[in-house]
Amino acid sequence: MSNSHPGKPPSIRHLRAFVTVAEHRSLTQAAELLFVTQSALSLTIQHLEQHLGLKMFDRSTRRLELTSAAEEFLPTARRLLHDFDSSIKEMRALGKRERGKLGVGAVPSVMALLLSEASAAFIERCPGVDLYLREDNSEAVEQRILSGDVDFGICSPWEPNGQLDFTPLFEDTYGVVTAPDHPLAQRSGAIHWEELHRYRVVGFSPDLGMQHQLTQTGVLSAEIREPRYRVSNTSTIATLLSRCAGVCAMSALAAKRAPLDCLSFRLLEEPTLFRTVGVLTRAGRSLSPAAAAMMEEVHRSLPSLERFNGVRVCSGNDSSEWTMRMAANG
């Protein structure tokens, strides 16, 4: 047989044809199983033999017999077909969200009041997908996305970063949290930022997104931007405020997360200040089917946040305005 290599190299179609014929020792039966004509199958086998420069079958009137070369090649061909078919099956399962892994990072208030509901629906919808939820501050969520630890995050943008895309989900208005019997909790009418100066202001540590935003808001007083008392977690803040040790400025959604939800929350005015919370993803990267399914559940759960005073779900126009504002600032 000629050792020339005519045409294209063998493909999966050639391997499947060879293995099927080898297992049944019949072109007729193999052609029926492969849903091709006997002449087309015979031509496929001839192409394989020509490319390999080897005879694969000894033909008789009743039966095909494997040559020694074919006997040697058959286990390898079977393994290649098995690996290929298994890979296609795995990819189809990924596409159908029947398997896979998904990581999502979020700030604590979003994790507790939005992602918990969305995740429960996602688990019911995609029970075969491994789910990893990571609660962290906004800066750390960004880093986890960049490192590939999570597929996407829900937080406020920390600093402009060309490697990340941000899509707003909701606006979260700032207010003041106090003990229920605090003078500000007993007041009627609007509360202004300047009124906080009369009390001890308890703030967050600088690595937390809310304090980062407050520090960068120049119209606020030094007591708000650079508080003397800084705390890194809401449980400690709740304890301090419940003992009337001070007041704390934070966003509406954060104030509704336990244990702060047992305290008083009043919106602040002059100025009205809000944080924008949205989805962060790697720029130019498509979401996996599992991540896209989770995103759908997030959007289904999103309207429920408007039950909290001071939270407003963003529309498509908000996303366009955000993009233009960031471009102007960049």
Short mmCIF file of C-alpha atoms in Angstrom, two decimals:
data_model
loop_
_atom_site.label_atom_id
_atom_site.label_comp_id
_atom_site.label_asym_id
_atom_site.label_seq_id
_atom_site.Cartn_x
_atom_site.Cartn_y
_atom_site.Cartn_z
CA MET A 1 0.00 0.00 0.00
CA SER A 2 1.22 3.51 -0.80
CA ASN A 3 2.82 5.53 2.03
CA SER A 4 1.61 8.85 0.66
CA HIS A 5 -0.75 10.95 2.80
CA PRO A 6 -3.47 12.18 0.43
CA GLY A 7 -5.99 14.79 1.51
CA LYS A 8 -6.81 15.75 5.07
CA PRO A 9 -5.56 13.73 8.07
CA PRO A 10 -7.90 11.20 9.70
CA SER A 11 -10.72 12.63 11.76
CA ILE A 12 -13.06 11.36 14.46
CA ARG A 13 -15.31 10.18 11.63
CA HIS A 14 -12.52 7.90 10.33
CA LEU A 15 -11.82 6.52 13.81
CA ARG A 16 -15.49 5.85 14.48
CA ALA A 17 -15.84 4.11 11.14
CA PHE A 18 -12.76 1.94 11.78
CA VAL A 19 -13.81 0.94 15.32
CA THR A 20 -17.39 0.12 14.28
CA VAL A 21 -16.26 -2.03 11.37
CA ALA A 22 -13.60 -3.70 13.54
CA GLU A 23 -16.10 -4.57 16.27
CA HIS A 24 -18.72 -6.00 13.89
CA ARG A 25 -16.41 -7.32 11.15
CA SER A 26 -19.05 -6.29 8.64
CA LEU A 27 -19.40 -3.22 6.43
CA THR A 28 -23.14 -3.81 6.15
CA GLN A 29 -23.80 -3.86 9.91
CA ALA A 30 -21.39 -0.98 10.56
CA ALA A 31 -23.02 1.16 7.87
CA GLU A 32 -26.44 0.60 9.43
CA LEU A 33 -25.17 1.56 12.88
CA LEU A 34 -23.45 4.69 11.56
CA PHE A 35 -26.41 5.70 9.35
CA VAL A 36 -24.30 5.88 6.20
CA THR A 37 -24.27 3.93 2.95
CA GLN A 38 -22.01 0.92 2.63
CA SER A 39 -20.14 2.53 -0.25
CA ALA A 40 -19.52 5.74 1.77
CA LEU A 41 -18.23 3.70 4.71
CA SER A 42 -15.97 1.66 2.46
CA LEU A 43 -14.52 4.87 1.03
CA THR A 44 -13.88 6.23 4.56
CA ILE A 45 -11.95 3.08 5.49
CA GLN A 46 -9.94 3.34 2.26
CA HIS A 47 -9.03 6.95 3.07
CA LEU A 48 -7.82 5.90 6.53
CA GLU A 49 -5.73 3.07 5.08
CA GLN A 50 -4.23 5.36 2.44
CA HIS A 51 -3.27 7.98 5.01
CA LEU A 52 -1.73 5.44 7.38
CA GLY A 53 -0.06 3.52 4.58
CA LEU A 54 -1.36 0.31 6.14
CA LYS A 55 -3.96 -2.27 5.30
CA MET A 56 -6.46 -2.49 8.18
CA PHE A 57 -8.74 -5.33 7.03
CA ASP A 58 -8.37 -8.57 5.12
CA ARG A 59 -11.52 -8.90 3.07
CA SER A 60 -13.24 -12.19 2.32
CA THR A 61 -16.62 -12.92 0.81
CA ARG A 62 -18.30 -13.39 4.19
CA ARG A 63 -16.33 -11.49 6.83
CA LEU A 64 -13.70 -8.84 7.44
CA GLU A 65 -10.67 -9.78 9.50
CA LEU A 66 -8.35 -7.31 11.24
CA THR A 67 -4.76 -7.18 10.13
CA SER A 68 -2.02 -7.21 12.76
CA ALA A 69 -1.68 -3.43 12.34
CA ALA A 70 -5.41 -2.99 12.96
CA GLU A 71 -5.26 -5.22 16.04
CA GLU A 72 -2.52 -2.98 17.42
CA PHE A 73 -4.35 0.23 16.51
CA LEU A 74 -7.82 -0.78 17.78
CA PRO A 75 -7.25 -0.17 21.56
CA THR A 76 -5.83 3.29 20.85
CA ALA A 77 -8.69 4.16 18.51
CA ARG A 78 -11.24 3.03 21.11
CA ARG A 79 -9.56 5.15 23.80
CA LEU A 80 -9.47 8.23 21.56
CA LEU A 81 -13.16 7.81 20.73
CA HIS A 82 -14.04 7.30 24.40
CA ASP A 83 -12.11 10.43 25.43
CA PHE A 84 -13.73 12.44 22.66
CA ASP A 85 -17.26 11.25 23.43
CA SER A 86 -16.74 11.78 27.16
CA SER A 87 -15.48 15.32 26.58
CA ILE A 88 -18.46 16.15 24.37
CA LYS A 89 -20.81 14.72 27.01
CA GLU A 90 -19.13 16.81 29.72
CA MET A 91 -19.35 19.97 27.63
CA ARG A 92 -23.02 19.35 26.90
CA ALA A 93 -23.63 18.89 30.61
CA LEU A 94 -21.92 22.24 31.23
CA GLY A 95 -24.05 23.87 28.57
CA LYS A 96 -27.21 22.41 30.09
CA ARG A 97 -26.06 23.50 33.60
CA GLU A 98 -26.13 19.88 34.74
CA ARG A 99 -22.58 20.10 36.14
CA GLY A 100 -19.80 22.60 36.71
CA LYS A 101 -18.46 24.98 39.34
CA LEU A 102 -19.51 28.53 40.15
CA GLY A 103 -17.94 31.07 42.48
CA VAL A 104 -19.60 34.35 43.46
CA GLY A 105 -18.20 37.06 45.72
CA ALA A 106 -20.25 39.77 47.40
CA VAL A 107 -20.23 42.33 50.18
CA PRO A 108 -21.97 41.18 53.40
CA SER A 109 -25.27 43.04 52.97
CA VAL A 110 -25.70 41.70 49.42
CA MET A 111 -24.76 38.20 50.49
CA ALA A 112 -27.34 38.20 53.28
CA LEU A 113 -30.25 40.00 51.64
CA LEU A 114 -29.92 39.28 47.91
CA LEU A 115 -27.60 36.37 47.15
CA SER A 116 -29.04 34.09 49.82
CA GLU A 117 -32.43 34.19 48.09
CA ALA A 118 -30.95 33.96 44.59
CA SER A 119 -28.67 31.09 45.60
CA ALA A 120 -31.53 29.04 47.03
CA ALA A 121 -33.36 29.33 43.70
CA PHE A 122 -30.17 28.54 41.78
CA ILE A 123 -29.53 25.35 43.81
CA GLU A 124 -33.03 24.12 43.01
CA ARG A 125 -32.56 24.96 39.34
CA CYS A 126 -29.00 23.61 38.91
CA PRO A 127 -28.48 20.93 41.58
CA GLY A 128 -25.47 19.43 39.78
CA VAL A 129 -23.38 22.62 39.92
CA ASP A 130 -20.93 23.13 42.78
CA LEU A 131 -21.55 26.59 44.30
CA TYR A 132 -18.96 28.65 46.19
CA LEU A 133 -20.07 31.91 47.87
CA ARG A 134 -17.43 34.27 49.24
CA GLU A 135 -18.32 37.20 51.49
CA ASP A 136 -15.75 40.01 51.45
CA ASN A 137 -15.27 43.75 51.10
CA SER A 138 -15.45 45.43 47.69
CA GLU A 139 -11.70 45.64 47.16
CA ALA A 140 -11.21 41.96 47.98
CA VAL A 141 -14.12 40.95 45.73
CA GLU A 142 -12.42 42.75 42.83
CA GLN A 143 -9.18 40.89 43.50
CA ARG A 144 -10.97 37.55 43.66
CA ILE A 145 -12.49 38.19 40.24
CA LEU A 146 -9.11 39.14 38.76
CA SER A 147 -7.43 36.07 40.26
CA GLY A 148 -10.18 33.75 39.01
CA ASP A 149 -11.27 32.71 42.50
CA VAL A 150 -14.86 33.72 41.68
CA ASP A 151 -16.72 34.09 38.37
CA PHE A 152 -18.30 37.42 39.22
CA GLY A 153 -18.92 39.70 42.17
CA ILE A 154 -21.65 41.98 43.50
CA CYS A 155 -20.32 45.06 45.26
CA SER A 156 -19.53 48.74 44.80
CA PRO A 157 -16.63 49.57 42.48
CA TRP A 158 -13.49 50.24 44.50
CA GLU A 159 -11.29 52.08 42.03
CA PRO A 160 -11.50 52.39 38.19
CA ASN A 161 -10.02 49.24 36.63
CA GLY A 162 -9.90 48.56 32.91
CA GLN A 163 -9.78 44.81 33.53
CA LEU A 164 -13.28 44.82 35.04
CA ASP A 165 -16.76 45.60 33.73
CA PHE A 166 -19.37 47.04 36.11
CA THR A 167 -23.14 46.89 35.62
CA PRO A 168 -25.27 48.72 38.24
CA LEU A 169 -27.98 46.73 40.01
CA PHE A 170 -29.32 49.09 42.68
CA GLU A 171 -28.71 52.35 44.52
CA ASP A 172 -28.44 52.22 48.29
CA THR A 173 -29.06 55.52 50.13
CA TYR A 174 -27.03 56.44 53.20
CA GLY A 175 -28.63 57.03 56.56
CA VAL A 176 -27.77 57.01 60.24
CA VAL A 177 -28.05 53.99 62.55
CA THR A 178 -28.65 54.58 66.25
CA ALA A 179 -30.02 52.85 69.32
CA PRO A 180 -33.85 52.79 69.28
CA ASP A 181 -33.98 55.22 72.22
CA HIS A 182 -31.37 57.61 70.80
CA PRO A 183 -32.51 61.26 70.34
CA LEU A 184 -32.14 60.99 66.54
CA ALA A 185 -34.41 57.94 66.50
CA GLN A 186 -37.11 59.92 68.32
CA ARG A 187 -36.99 62.82 65.88
CA SER A 188 -39.58 63.46 63.23
CA GLY A 189 -38.65 64.91 59.86
CA ALA A 190 -35.45 64.78 57.88
CA ILE A 191 -32.04 64.33 59.49
CA HIS A 192 -29.11 66.24 58.01
CA TRP A 193 -25.51 65.09 57.96
CA GLU A 194 -24.41 68.12 59.97
CA GLU A 195 -26.56 66.97 62.90
CA LEU A 196 -24.29 63.95 63.39
CA HIS A 197 -21.53 66.26 64.66
CA ARG A 198 -23.25 66.46 68.07
CA TYR A 199 -22.60 62.77 68.70
CA ARG A 200 -19.72 60.34 68.64
CA VAL A 201 -19.42 58.99 65.12
CA VAL A 202 -18.51 55.32 64.84
CA GLY A 203 -17.14 54.52 61.40
CA PHE A 204 -15.83 51.52 59.52
CA SER A 205 -12.24 50.49 58.93
CA PRO A 206 -10.79 52.07 55.76
CA ASP A 207 -10.71 48.76 53.84
CA LEU A 208 -14.52 48.57 53.80
CA GLY A 209 -16.35 49.99 50.81
CA MET A 210 -18.76 52.28 52.65
CA GLN A 211 -16.01 54.00 54.62
CA HIS A 212 -13.92 54.24 51.44
CA GLN A 213 -16.77 56.12 49.77
CA LEU A 214 -17.43 58.37 52.75
CA THR A 215 -13.73 59.24 53.03
CA GLN A 216 -13.70 60.31 49.37
CA THR A 217 -16.84 62.47 49.64
CA GLY A 218 -15.37 65.91 50.20
CA VAL A 219 -18.62 67.68 51.16
CA LEU A 220 -18.88 65.63 54.33
CA SER A 221 -17.27 66.72 57.57
CA ALA A 222 -13.96 65.39 58.86
CA GLU A 223 -15.80 63.53 61.63
CA ILE A 224 -17.57 61.45 58.97
CA ARG A 225 -14.71 61.10 56.51
CA GLU A 226 -12.07 60.27 59.13
CA PRO A 227 -13.90 59.03 62.25
CA ARG A 228 -12.01 58.65 65.52
CA TYR A 229 -13.71 55.35 66.20
CA ARG A 230 -13.41 52.67 63.51
CA VAL A 231 -14.81 49.15 63.55
CA SER A 232 -14.29 46.31 61.06
CA ASN A 233 -17.53 44.37 61.53
CA THR A 234 -21.21 45.09 61.99
CA SER A 235 -21.60 42.95 65.13
CA THR A 236 -19.25 45.25 67.07
CA ILE A 237 -20.96 48.34 65.67
CA ALA A 238 -24.35 46.96 66.73
CA THR A 239 -23.07 46.41 70.27
CA LEU A 240 -21.61 49.93 70.52
CA LEU A 241 -24.68 51.65 69.13
CA SER A 242 -27.13 49.64 71.24
CA ARG A 243 -25.31 51.02 74.30
CA CYS A 244 -25.70 54.56 72.94
CA ALA A 245 -21.93 54.84 72.44
CA GLY A 246 -22.45 56.78 69.23
CA VAL A 247 -24.06 56.87 65.79
CA CYS A 248 -22.98 55.34 62.47
CA ALA A 249 -23.54 56.41 58.87
CA MET A 250 -24.13 53.50 56.52
CA SER A 251 -26.21 52.46 53.53
CA ALA A 252 -29.83 51.39 53.85
CA LEU A 253 -29.25 47.75 52.86
CA ALA A 254 -26.31 47.36 55.23
CA ALA A 255 -28.49 48.67 58.05
CA LYS A 256 -31.06 45.93 57.40
CA ARG A 257 -28.60 43.10 57.87
CA ALA A 258 -28.64 41.33 61.23
CA PRO A 259 -27.79 42.32 63.92
CA LEU A 260 -28.14 45.97 62.83
CA ASP A 261 -31.78 45.45 61.84
CA CYS A 262 -32.73 45.67 65.54
CA LEU A 263 -31.54 49.28 65.65
CA SER A 264 -33.04 52.49 64.28
CA PHE A 265 -32.26 53.66 60.74
CA ARG A 266 -33.08 57.12 59.38
CA LEU A 267 -32.16 58.43 55.94
CA LEU A 268 -29.78 61.39 55.78
CA GLU A 269 -30.23 64.49 53.61
CA GLU A 270 -28.26 67.52 52.47
CA PRO A 271 -26.65 65.91 50.68
CA THR A 272 -28.52 62.74 49.74
CA LEU A 273 -25.72 60.23 49.31
CA PHE A 274 -25.95 56.72 47.95
CA ARG A 275 -23.67 53.86 46.99
CA THR A 276 -24.14 52.11 43.66
CA VAL A 277 -23.98 48.33 43.88
CA GLY A 278 -23.64 46.17 40.80
CA VAL A 279 -22.13 43.17 39.07
CA LEU A 280 -18.39 43.07 38.46
CA THR A 281 -17.00 40.72 35.81
CA ARG A 282 -13.72 40.31 33.94
CA ALA A 283 -13.72 42.61 30.93
CA GLY A 284 -14.12 40.76 27.65
CA ARG A 285 -14.99 37.44 29.30
CA SER A 286 -18.26 35.61 28.74
CA LEU A 287 -20.08 34.12 31.70
CA SER A 288 -20.26 30.34 31.94
CA PRO A 289 -23.75 28.81 31.58
CA ALA A 290 -23.85 28.28 35.36
CA ALA A 291 -22.83 31.89 36.06
CA ALA A 292 -25.43 33.13 33.58
CA ALA A 293 -28.09 31.05 35.36
CA MET A 294 -27.09 32.56 38.71
CA MET A 295 -27.23 36.04 37.20
CA GLU A 296 -30.80 35.34 36.07
CA GLU A 297 -31.74 34.39 39.63
CA VAL A 298 -30.08 37.55 40.97
CA HIS A 299 -32.20 39.68 38.65
CA ARG A 300 -35.33 37.76 39.66
CA SER A 301 -34.60 38.43 43.34
CA LEU A 302 -33.53 42.05 42.83
CA PRO A 303 -37.00 43.70 43.05
CA SER A 304 -37.41 42.33 46.58
CA LEU A 305 -34.75 44.81 47.79
CA GLU A 306 -37.11 47.72 47.22
CA ARG A 307 -39.01 46.68 50.33
CA PHE A 308 -36.22 48.45 52.21
CA ASN A 309 -36.56 52.21 52.53
CA GLY A 310 -33.67 53.86 50.68
CA VAL A 311 -33.00 51.10 48.14
CA ARG A 312 -33.83 51.66 44.45
CA VAL A 313 -33.33 49.04 41.73
CA CYS A 314 -31.51 50.42 38.68
CA SER A 315 -32.94 50.45 35.17
CA GLY A 316 -31.18 50.16 31.82
CA ASN A 317 -30.89 53.94 31.66
CA ASP A 318 -29.02 53.94 34.98
CA SER A 319 -26.45 51.60 33.48
CA SER A 320 -25.91 53.91 30.50
CA GLU A 321 -25.62 56.95 32.76
CA TRP A 322 -23.09 55.14 34.96
CA THR A 323 -20.95 54.25 31.93
CA MET A 324 -20.96 57.85 30.70
CA ARG A 325 -20.16 59.21 34.17
CA MET A 326 -17.22 56.84 34.56
CA ALA A 327 -15.95 57.75 31.11
CA ALA A 328 -16.12 61.44 31.97
CA ASN A 329 -14.27 60.85 35.25
CA GLY A 330 -11.71 58.59 33.61
#
